[in-house]
GROMACS .gro file of C-alpha atoms in nm:
model
  220
    1GLU     CA    1  -1.535   2.387  -0.959
    2VAL     CA    2  -1.356   2.104  -0.768
    3ALA     CA    3  -1.118   1.867  -0.929
    4THR     CA    4  -1.228   1.504  -0.977
    5PRO     CA    5  -1.040   1.271  -0.698
    6PHE     CA    6  -0.900   1.040  -0.985
    7ASN     CA    7  -0.769   1.328  -1.185
    8PHE     CA    8  -0.592   1.473  -0.879
    9LEU     CA    9  -0.393   1.152  -0.832
   10SER     CA   10  -0.159   1.239  -1.099
   11LEU     CA   11  -0.107   1.598  -0.991
   12ILE     CA   12   0.017   1.531  -0.606
   13ASP     CA   13   0.144   1.240  -0.465
   14ASP     CA   14   0.027   1.300  -0.128
   15ALA     CA   15  -0.196   1.090   0.058
   16LYS     CA   16  -0.315   1.370   0.305
   17PHE     CA   17  -0.439   1.569   0.013
   18HIS     CA   18  -0.587   1.316  -0.178
   19ARG     CA   19  -0.826   1.249   0.114
   20ARG     CA   20  -0.892   1.620   0.129
   21ALA     CA   21  -0.966   1.612  -0.262
   22SER     CA   22  -1.212   1.342  -0.209
   23GLU     CA   23  -1.386   1.504   0.071
   24ALA     CA   24  -1.438   1.823  -0.084
   25TYR     CA   25  -1.572   1.664  -0.405
   26SER     CA   26  -1.805   1.455  -0.249
   27PHE     CA   27  -1.914   1.721  -0.033
   28ALA     CA   28  -1.961   1.950  -0.369
   29ASN     CA   29  -2.153   1.674  -0.593
   30HIS     CA   30  -2.240   1.386  -0.362
   31LYS     CA   31  -2.373   1.497   0.004
   32GLN     CA   32  -2.533   1.252   0.204
   33SER     CA   33  -2.914   1.258   0.123
   34SER     CA   34  -3.214   1.177   0.389
   35ALA     CA   35  -3.454   1.179   0.095
   36LEU     CA   36  -3.511   0.773   0.130
   37GLY     CA   37  -3.565   0.802   0.502
   38PRO     CA   38  -3.417   0.567   0.767
   39PHE     CA   39  -3.352   0.203   0.687
   40LEU     CA   40  -3.634  -0.025   0.807
   41SER     CA   41  -3.536  -0.335   0.997
   42ARG     CA   42  -3.583  -0.618   0.754
   43GLN     CA   43  -3.717  -0.972   0.800
   44ASN     CA   44  -3.443  -1.231   0.906
   45SER     CA   45  -3.293  -1.420   0.600
   46ASP     CA   46  -3.073  -1.720   0.595
   47ARG     CA   47  -2.853  -1.565   0.351
   48ILE     CA   48  -2.646  -1.216   0.355
   49ARG     CA   49  -2.769  -1.017   0.036
   50VAL     CA   50  -2.472  -0.861  -0.125
   51GLY     CA   51  -2.524  -0.607  -0.399
   52TYR     CA   52  -2.253  -0.518  -0.655
   53PHE     CA   53  -2.277  -0.189  -0.837
   54SER     CA   54  -2.088  -0.143  -1.174
   55ALA     CA   55  -2.091  -0.006  -1.531
   56ASP     CA   56  -1.860  -0.265  -1.620
   57PHE     CA   57  -2.033  -0.586  -1.630
   58HIS     CA   58  -1.894  -0.695  -1.975
   59ASN     CA   59  -1.555  -0.750  -2.156
   60HIS     CA   60  -1.390  -0.504  -1.915
   61ALA     CA   61  -1.091  -0.525  -1.682
   62THR     CA   62  -1.326  -0.518  -1.376
   63MET     CA   63  -1.478  -0.850  -1.495
   64TYR     CA   64  -1.157  -1.023  -1.632
   65LEU     CA   65  -1.069  -0.965  -1.263
   66MET     CA   66  -1.385  -1.070  -1.056
   67ALA     CA   67  -1.545  -1.321  -1.310
   68GLU     CA   68  -1.443  -1.613  -1.072
   69LEU     CA   69  -1.514  -1.447  -0.755
   70PHE     CA   70  -1.896  -1.408  -0.847
   71GLU     CA   71  -1.858  -1.780  -0.923
   72ARG     CA   72  -1.718  -1.890  -0.581
   73HIS     CA   73  -1.951  -1.698  -0.336
   74ASP     CA   74  -2.110  -1.944  -0.104
   75ARG     CA   75  -2.472  -1.948  -0.235
   76SER     CA   76  -2.605  -2.125   0.086
   77LYS     CA   77  -2.484  -1.807   0.294
   78PHE     CA   78  -2.477  -1.528   0.038
   79GLU     CA   79  -2.738  -1.407  -0.207
   80ILE     CA   80  -2.572  -1.197  -0.491
   81HIS     CA   81  -2.717  -0.907  -0.722
   82ALA     CA   82  -2.558  -0.731  -0.968
   83PHE     CA   83  -2.678  -0.380  -1.025
   84SER     CA   84  -2.545  -0.276  -1.419
   85PHE     CA   85  -2.571   0.091  -1.507
   86GLY     CA   86  -2.338   0.049  -1.775
   87PRO     CA   87  -2.392  -0.036  -2.129
   88ASN     CA   88  -2.616  -0.340  -2.228
   89LYS     CA   89  -2.335  -0.520  -2.403
   90GLN     CA   90  -2.423  -0.915  -2.441
   91ASP     CA   91  -2.084  -1.085  -2.472
   92GLY     CA   92  -1.877  -1.344  -2.293
   93MET     CA   93  -1.815  -1.181  -1.956
   94ARG     CA   94  -2.173  -1.059  -1.937
   95SER     CA   95  -2.287  -1.428  -1.989
   96ARG     CA   96  -2.026  -1.588  -1.747
   97LEU     CA   97  -2.175  -1.304  -1.474
   98LEU     CA   98  -2.545  -1.408  -1.546
   99ASN     CA   99  -2.479  -1.765  -1.450
  100SER     CA  100  -2.335  -1.677  -1.166
  101VAL     CA  101  -2.549  -1.422  -0.974
  102GLU     CA  102  -2.873  -1.482  -0.784
  103THR     CA  103  -3.046  -1.185  -1.020
  104PHE     CA  104  -2.905  -0.918  -1.254
  105HIS     CA  105  -3.041  -0.598  -1.264
  106ASP     CA  106  -3.016  -0.355  -1.554
  107VAL     CA  107  -3.083  -0.023  -1.404
  108ARG     CA  108  -2.875   0.223  -1.661
  109LEU     CA  109  -3.206   0.398  -1.761
  110LYS     CA  110  -3.300   0.489  -1.381
  111GLY     CA  111  -3.206   0.781  -1.152
  112ASN     CA  112  -2.952   0.760  -0.847
  113THR     CA  113  -3.275   0.792  -0.602
  114GLU     CA  114  -3.438   0.525  -0.797
  115ILE     CA  115  -3.149   0.307  -0.798
  116ALA     CA  116  -3.089   0.315  -0.440
  117SER     CA  117  -3.467   0.263  -0.350
  118LEU     CA  118  -3.470  -0.049  -0.537
  119SER     CA  119  -3.177  -0.178  -0.366
  120ARG     CA  120  -3.377  -0.086  -0.036
  121SER     CA  121  -3.660  -0.288  -0.153
  122LEU     CA  122  -3.476  -0.577  -0.234
  123GLY     CA  123  -3.324  -0.580   0.131
  124ILE     CA  124  -2.982  -0.588   0.021
  125ASP     CA  125  -2.758  -0.610   0.314
  126ILE     CA  126  -2.411  -0.500   0.168
  127ALA     CA  127  -2.376  -0.252  -0.117
  128VAL     CA  128  -2.027  -0.289  -0.314
  129ASP     CA  129  -1.918  -0.003  -0.524
  130LEU     CA  130  -1.656  -0.137  -0.826
  131LYS     CA  131  -1.671   0.214  -0.955
  132GLY     CA  132  -1.552   0.458  -0.690
  133TYR     CA  133  -1.426   0.808  -0.862
  134THR     CA  134  -1.366   0.652  -1.197
  135ASN     CA  135  -1.536   0.693  -1.540
  136ASN     CA  136  -1.913   0.654  -1.556
  137CYS     CA  137  -1.922   0.623  -1.189
  138ARG     CA  138  -2.274   0.655  -0.993
  139THR     CA  139  -2.168   0.775  -0.667
  140GLY     CA  140  -2.484   0.962  -0.609
  141ILE     CA  141  -2.658   0.591  -0.561
  142PHE     CA  142  -2.443   0.528  -0.244
  143SER     CA  143  -2.530   0.921  -0.105
  144HIS     CA  144  -2.879   0.764  -0.064
  145ARG     CA  145  -2.762   0.485   0.121
  146ALA     CA  146  -2.839   0.184  -0.123
  147ALA     CA  147  -2.789  -0.049   0.166
  148PRO     CA  148  -2.685  -0.025   0.530
  149ILE     CA  149  -2.332  -0.125   0.478
  150GLN     CA  150  -2.167   0.017   0.150
  151VAL     CA  151  -1.811  -0.068   0.058
  152ASN     CA  152  -1.558   0.082  -0.177
  153TYR     CA  153  -1.392  -0.234  -0.364
  154LEU     CA  154  -1.156  -0.264  -0.645
  155GLY     CA  155  -1.208   0.016  -0.917
  156TYR     CA  156  -1.081   0.294  -0.708
  157PRO     CA  157  -0.835   0.193  -0.427
  158GLY     CA  158  -0.817   0.535  -0.279
  159THR     CA  159  -1.037   0.711  -0.041
  160MET     CA  160  -1.402   0.799  -0.144
  161GLY     CA  161  -1.383   1.074   0.112
  162ALA     CA  162  -1.759   1.039   0.208
  163SER     CA  163  -1.913   0.904   0.538
  164TYR     CA  164  -2.154   0.711   0.369
  165PHE     CA  165  -1.885   0.471   0.279
  166ASP     CA  166  -1.823   0.252   0.563
  167TYR     CA  167  -1.527   0.012   0.429
  168ILE     CA  168  -1.262  -0.016   0.166
  169ILE     CA  169  -1.123  -0.345   0.123
  170ALA     CA  170  -0.766  -0.330   0.092
  171ASP     CA  171  -0.417  -0.512   0.186
  172LEU     CA  172  -0.103  -0.377   0.351
  173THR     CA  173   0.099  -0.292   0.050
  174LEU     CA  174  -0.215  -0.075  -0.084
  175ILE     CA  175  -0.273   0.101   0.239
  176PRO     CA  176   0.000   0.047   0.504
  177ALA     CA  177  -0.097   0.080   0.860
  178ALA     CA  178   0.065   0.436   0.865
  179TYR     CA  179  -0.150   0.541   0.581
  180GLN     CA  180  -0.491   0.436   0.719
  181ALA     CA  181  -0.572   0.818   0.862
  182PHE     CA  182  -0.573   0.915   0.497
  183TYR     CA  183  -0.892   0.697   0.435
  184SER     CA  184  -1.267   0.815   0.549
  185GLU     CA  185  -1.349   0.434   0.539
  186LYS     CA  186  -1.258   0.176   0.792
  187ILE     CA  187  -1.021  -0.066   0.627
  188ALA     CA  188  -1.081  -0.400   0.578
  189TYR     CA  189  -0.764  -0.606   0.519
  190LEU     CA  190  -0.756  -0.929   0.341
  191PRO     CA  191  -0.426  -1.134   0.435
  192ASN     CA  192  -0.242  -1.122   0.084
  193SER     CA  193  -0.368  -0.922  -0.219
  194TYR     CA  194  -0.692  -0.731  -0.212
  195GLN     CA  195  -0.681  -0.772  -0.596
  196VAL     CA  196  -0.883  -1.080  -0.704
  197ASN     CA  197  -0.820  -1.240  -1.026
  198ASP     CA  198  -0.938  -1.544  -1.233
  199SER     CA  199  -0.726  -1.821  -1.199
  200ASN     CA  200  -0.921  -1.997  -1.478
  201ARG     CA  201  -0.825  -1.719  -1.755
  202GLU     CA  202  -0.533  -1.899  -1.975
  203ILE     CA  203  -0.163  -1.765  -1.979
  204SER     CA  204  -0.019  -1.757  -2.315
  205SER     CA  205   0.239  -1.989  -2.398
  206ALA     CA  206   0.396  -1.815  -2.660
  207ALA     CA  207   0.766  -1.720  -2.643
  208ILE     CA  208   0.782  -1.355  -2.665
  209SER     CA  209   1.134  -1.195  -2.735
  210ARG     CA  210   1.259  -0.834  -2.664
  211ALA     CA  211   1.287  -0.766  -3.060
  212ASP     CA  212   0.895  -0.839  -3.085
  213ALA     CA  213   0.852  -0.512  -2.886
  214GLY     CA  214   1.111  -0.327  -3.075
  215LEU     CA  215   1.341  -0.355  -2.808
  216PRO     CA  216   1.757  -0.405  -2.816
  217GLU     CA  217   1.865  -0.729  -2.661
  218GLU     CA  218   2.138  -0.623  -2.471
  219VAL     CA  219   2.038  -0.299  -2.291
  220PHE     CA  220   1.771  -0.180  -2.043
   0.00000   0.00000   0.00000
């Protein structure tokens, strides 16, 4: 049995072996599939269709980081879809997402092939996997090619080790130039930080002391 790449990260601190682990895992569990056939050319559209795929479209760290990103997409240029294969939680973050995307697709009861087929039928141009090899991921969706371009972003900033992931979004702190060889994806560098965050989230004004955390005042 092949170790899951996420667990392997804590065993060996060597990027070369991290890539090998991801490649072995994807080959053993999520080989590229041709079941849905090649992509057919679609009609030209004024907007690029982007699909975000996650199990965490609710009160979760992913949404705490990404909520404002969904709101800031230029809707004149991009048509935004959210594909949710996580729990059906109706909370504040879910409501915020519903108000900021074109279409929300609850696909938790669909199989991987079915989800990829739905994405294709909607003409999604770019599929963004927000899970990677983390809990409740659905890598099999992308092994069927949900979109012509598939991107690994945010949830798992390591390599997927799979040829069907075209890009990973990163920064030079996350992936220094010397480490590019340890990623199977092409690297799309953001100029500052790869990690989006919500500028509207209120920062506490409470004064917190070391004593509040059970720490002595005068020592490290």
